Coordinates of C-alpha atoms in Angstrom, one line a residue:
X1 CA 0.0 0.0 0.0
X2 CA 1.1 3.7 -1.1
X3 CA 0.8 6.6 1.6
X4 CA 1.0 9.6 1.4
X5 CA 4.4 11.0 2.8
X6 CA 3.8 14.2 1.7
X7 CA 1.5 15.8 5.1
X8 CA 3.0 17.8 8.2
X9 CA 3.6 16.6 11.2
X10 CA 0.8 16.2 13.5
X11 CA 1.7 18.9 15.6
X12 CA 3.7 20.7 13.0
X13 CA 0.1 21.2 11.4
X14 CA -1.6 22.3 14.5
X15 CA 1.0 24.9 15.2
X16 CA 0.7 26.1 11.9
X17 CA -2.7 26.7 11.9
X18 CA -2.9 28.1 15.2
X19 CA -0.4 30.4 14.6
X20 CA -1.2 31.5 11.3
X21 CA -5.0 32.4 12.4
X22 CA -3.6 34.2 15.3
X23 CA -1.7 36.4 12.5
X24 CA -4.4 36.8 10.6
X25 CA -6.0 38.3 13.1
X26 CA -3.7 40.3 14.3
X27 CA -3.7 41.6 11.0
X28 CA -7.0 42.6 11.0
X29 CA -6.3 45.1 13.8
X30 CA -3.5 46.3 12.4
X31 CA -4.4 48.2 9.1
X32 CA -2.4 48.8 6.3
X33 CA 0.6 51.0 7.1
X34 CA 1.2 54.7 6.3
X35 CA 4.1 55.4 3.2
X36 CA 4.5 59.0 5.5
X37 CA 6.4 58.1 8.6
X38 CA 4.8 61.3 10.5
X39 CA 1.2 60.1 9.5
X40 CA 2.0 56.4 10.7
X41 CA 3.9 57.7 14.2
X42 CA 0.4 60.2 14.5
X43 CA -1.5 56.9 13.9
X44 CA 0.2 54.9 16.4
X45 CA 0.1 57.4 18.8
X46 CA -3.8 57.6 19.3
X47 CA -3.6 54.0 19.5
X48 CA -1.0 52.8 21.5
X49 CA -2.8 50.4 23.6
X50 CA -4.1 48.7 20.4
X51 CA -0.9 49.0 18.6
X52 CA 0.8 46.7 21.3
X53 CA -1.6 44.5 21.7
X54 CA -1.8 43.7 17.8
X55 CA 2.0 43.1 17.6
X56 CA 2.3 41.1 21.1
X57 CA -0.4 38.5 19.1
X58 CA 1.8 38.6 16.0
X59 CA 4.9 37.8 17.9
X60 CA 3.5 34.9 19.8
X61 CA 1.8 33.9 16.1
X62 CA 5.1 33.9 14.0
X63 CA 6.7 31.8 17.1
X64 CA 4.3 29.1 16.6
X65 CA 4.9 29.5 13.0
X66 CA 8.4 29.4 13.0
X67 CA 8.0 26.5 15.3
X68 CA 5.7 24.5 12.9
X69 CA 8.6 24.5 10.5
X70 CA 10.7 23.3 12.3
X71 CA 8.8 20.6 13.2
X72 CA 8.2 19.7 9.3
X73 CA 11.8 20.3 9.2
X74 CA 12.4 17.3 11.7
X75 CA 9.6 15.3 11.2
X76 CA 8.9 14.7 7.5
X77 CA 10.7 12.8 5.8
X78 CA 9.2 14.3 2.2
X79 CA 10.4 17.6 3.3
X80 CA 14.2 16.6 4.0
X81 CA 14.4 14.7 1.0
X82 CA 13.0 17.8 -1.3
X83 CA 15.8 20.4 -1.2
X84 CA 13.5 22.5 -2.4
X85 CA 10.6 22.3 -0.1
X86 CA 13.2 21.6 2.9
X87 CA 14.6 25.3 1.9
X88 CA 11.1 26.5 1.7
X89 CA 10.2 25.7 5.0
X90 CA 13.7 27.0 6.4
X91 CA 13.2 30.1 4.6
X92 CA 9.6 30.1 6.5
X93 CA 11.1 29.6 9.7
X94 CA 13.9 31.9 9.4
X95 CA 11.5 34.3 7.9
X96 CA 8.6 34.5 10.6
X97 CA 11.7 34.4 13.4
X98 CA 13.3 37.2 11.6
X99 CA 9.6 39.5 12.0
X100 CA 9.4 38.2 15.9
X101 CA 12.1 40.8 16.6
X102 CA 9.7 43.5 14.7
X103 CA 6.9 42.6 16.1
X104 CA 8.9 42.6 19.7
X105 CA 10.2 46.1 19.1
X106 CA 6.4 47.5 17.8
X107 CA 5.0 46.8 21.1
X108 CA 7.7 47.8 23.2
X109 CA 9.9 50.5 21.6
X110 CA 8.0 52.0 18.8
X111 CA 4.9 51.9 20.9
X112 CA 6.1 53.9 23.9
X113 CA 8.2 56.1 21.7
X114 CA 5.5 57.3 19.0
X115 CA 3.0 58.2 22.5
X116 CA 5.4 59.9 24.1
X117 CA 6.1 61.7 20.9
X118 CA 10.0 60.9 20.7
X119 CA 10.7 61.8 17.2
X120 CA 14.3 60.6 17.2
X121 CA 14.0 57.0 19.2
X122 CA 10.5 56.0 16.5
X123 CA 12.9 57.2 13.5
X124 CA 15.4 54.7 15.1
X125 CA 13.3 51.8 16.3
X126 CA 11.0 52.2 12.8
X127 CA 14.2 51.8 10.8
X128 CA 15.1 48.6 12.8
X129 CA 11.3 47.5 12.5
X130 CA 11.0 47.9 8.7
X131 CA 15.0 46.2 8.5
X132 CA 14.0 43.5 10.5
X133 CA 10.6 43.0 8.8
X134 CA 11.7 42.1 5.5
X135 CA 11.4 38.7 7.1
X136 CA 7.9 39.1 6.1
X137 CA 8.9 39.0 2.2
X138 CA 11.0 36.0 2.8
X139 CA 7.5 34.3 4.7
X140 CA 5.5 35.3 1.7
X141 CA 8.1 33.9 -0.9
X142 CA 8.3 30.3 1.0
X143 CA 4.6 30.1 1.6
X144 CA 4.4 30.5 -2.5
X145 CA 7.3 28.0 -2.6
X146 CA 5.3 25.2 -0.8
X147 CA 2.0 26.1 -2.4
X148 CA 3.8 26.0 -5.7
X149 CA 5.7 21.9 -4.6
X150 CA 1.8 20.9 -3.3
X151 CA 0.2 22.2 -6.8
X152 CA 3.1 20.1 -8.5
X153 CA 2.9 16.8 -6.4
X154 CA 0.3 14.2 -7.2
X155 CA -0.8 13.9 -3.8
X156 CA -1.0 17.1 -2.9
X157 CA -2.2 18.3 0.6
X158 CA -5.0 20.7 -0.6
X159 CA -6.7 20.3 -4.3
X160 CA -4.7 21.7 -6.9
X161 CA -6.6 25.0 -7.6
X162 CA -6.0 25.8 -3.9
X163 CA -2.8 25.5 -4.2
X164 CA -2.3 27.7 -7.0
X165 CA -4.3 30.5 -5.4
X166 CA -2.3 30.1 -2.2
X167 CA 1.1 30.4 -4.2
X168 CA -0.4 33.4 -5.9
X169 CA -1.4 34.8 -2.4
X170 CA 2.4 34.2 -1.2
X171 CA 3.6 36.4 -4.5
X172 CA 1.4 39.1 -3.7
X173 CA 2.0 39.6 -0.4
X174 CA 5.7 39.8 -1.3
X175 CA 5.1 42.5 -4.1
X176 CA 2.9 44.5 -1.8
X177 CA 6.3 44.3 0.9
X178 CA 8.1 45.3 -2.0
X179 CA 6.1 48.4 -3.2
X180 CA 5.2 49.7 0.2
X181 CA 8.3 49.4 2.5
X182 CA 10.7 49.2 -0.1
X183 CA 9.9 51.1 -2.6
X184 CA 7.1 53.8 -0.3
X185 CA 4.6 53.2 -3.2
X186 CA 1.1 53.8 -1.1
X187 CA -1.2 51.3 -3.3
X188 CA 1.3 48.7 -1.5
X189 CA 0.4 48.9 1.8
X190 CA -3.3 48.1 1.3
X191 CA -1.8 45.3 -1.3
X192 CA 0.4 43.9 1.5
X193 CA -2.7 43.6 4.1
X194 CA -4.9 41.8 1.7
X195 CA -3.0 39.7 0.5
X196 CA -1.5 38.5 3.6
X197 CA -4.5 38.0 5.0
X198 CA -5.5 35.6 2.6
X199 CA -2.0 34.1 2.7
X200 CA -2.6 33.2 6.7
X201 CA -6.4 31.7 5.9
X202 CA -4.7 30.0 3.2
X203 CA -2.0 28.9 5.6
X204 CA -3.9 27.8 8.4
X205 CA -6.0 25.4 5.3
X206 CA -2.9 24.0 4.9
X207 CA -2.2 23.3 8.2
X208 CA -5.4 21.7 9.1
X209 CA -5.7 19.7 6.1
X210 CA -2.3 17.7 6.5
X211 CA -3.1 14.8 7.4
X212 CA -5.1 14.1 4.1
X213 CA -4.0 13.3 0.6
X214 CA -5.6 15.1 -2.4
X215 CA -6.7 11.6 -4.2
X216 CA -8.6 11.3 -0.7
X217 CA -7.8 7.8 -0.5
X218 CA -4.6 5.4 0.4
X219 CA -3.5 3.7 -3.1
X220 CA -3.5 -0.6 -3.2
X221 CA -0.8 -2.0 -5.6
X222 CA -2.1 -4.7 -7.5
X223 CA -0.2 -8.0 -6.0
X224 CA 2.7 -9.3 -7.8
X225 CA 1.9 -12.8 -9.7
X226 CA 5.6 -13.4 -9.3
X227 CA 5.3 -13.7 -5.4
X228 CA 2.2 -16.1 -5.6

């Protein structure tokens, strides 16, 4: 009998999912940000409490998410074997560890600094943010990496069409990381939010659904008249 070596870990999934839906909704609170640094410290400012609270749920969710690729790292056997998917999900982990320390500094640093209205230590602190947080692009370019390897694979985790709309998701997200924070295009901070929203739904599908194949069903080799 065939099986399907392809799923996460059991708790690699569940991590995964869990953390992923906690970033989602972080990101839901947290809005898209503003290409004018004075208008994003001004928005921060009048919501300080809020702020910190959004970024203290992001950190904890990109710890679990970092966490579930490790696991898939360790665990599956598919994944070691595929240097491509095993730099996927080492990209994800070193990614979502990476935007821990931004979303650390957020609600600490750049919190406290934009309420108190110090100009000089939110300049600082935002440049080490936004640095820092280009571990975001490297999250969205793995998640398209894995979406792209479970699109190809036979027994893909999700149906096929899912995983070509989660690998487009991953892309977006990057180009909207790109155009906003790189680049201080405004249409890519709106881009970004979307996009990455969808990403972590998509994500969190993912993650639940590991522990099935996409033909649905183990596959029974016919027996070998050789050995009868």
């Amino acid at each position: 009998m065939q099986t399907n070596n392809n799923n996460m870990s059991g708790p690699g999934g569940v991590w995964l999912a869990t953390g992923t839906l906690l970033l989602a909704a972080a990101l839901v609170f947290h809005g898209p940000p503003d290409a004018d640094l004075s208008v994003q410290m001004q928005n921060i400012a009048e919501g300080h409490g809020r702020w910190a609270t959004v970024h203290w749920t992001a950190a904890a969710a990109l710890f679990l998410i970092a966490g579930a690729s490790f696991l898939n790292l360790a665990l599956n056997p598919r994944v070691r074997h595929s240097p491509m998917l095993s730099s996927a999900w080492m990209v994800m982990a070193l990614g979502a560890l990476t935007t821990f320390s931004t979303a650390v500094a957020e609600a600490s640093v750049v919190a406290v600094a934009a309420d108190r209205g110090d100009t000089s230590a939110f300049m600082t602190w935002w440049a080490f943010s936004g640095g820092m947080g280009n571990g975001f692009w490297a999250l969205a370019l793995a998640t398209a990496l894995v979406a792209y390897h479970d699109a190809r694979d036979d027994v893909g985790i999700l149906p096929r069409w899912a995983a070509i709309v989660g690998s487009a998701f991953g892309i977006l997200s990057a180009t909207g990381w790109t155009l906003g924070e790189q680049l201080g295009i405004g249409i890519g901070g709106p881009i970004w939010l979307i996009s990455s929203l969808l990403m972590c739904l998509w994500l969190a599908w993912y993650g639940l659904s590991s522990r099935s194949a996409r033909s649905g069903k183990p596959q029974h080799k016919a027996p070998d008249p050789a050995s009868s």
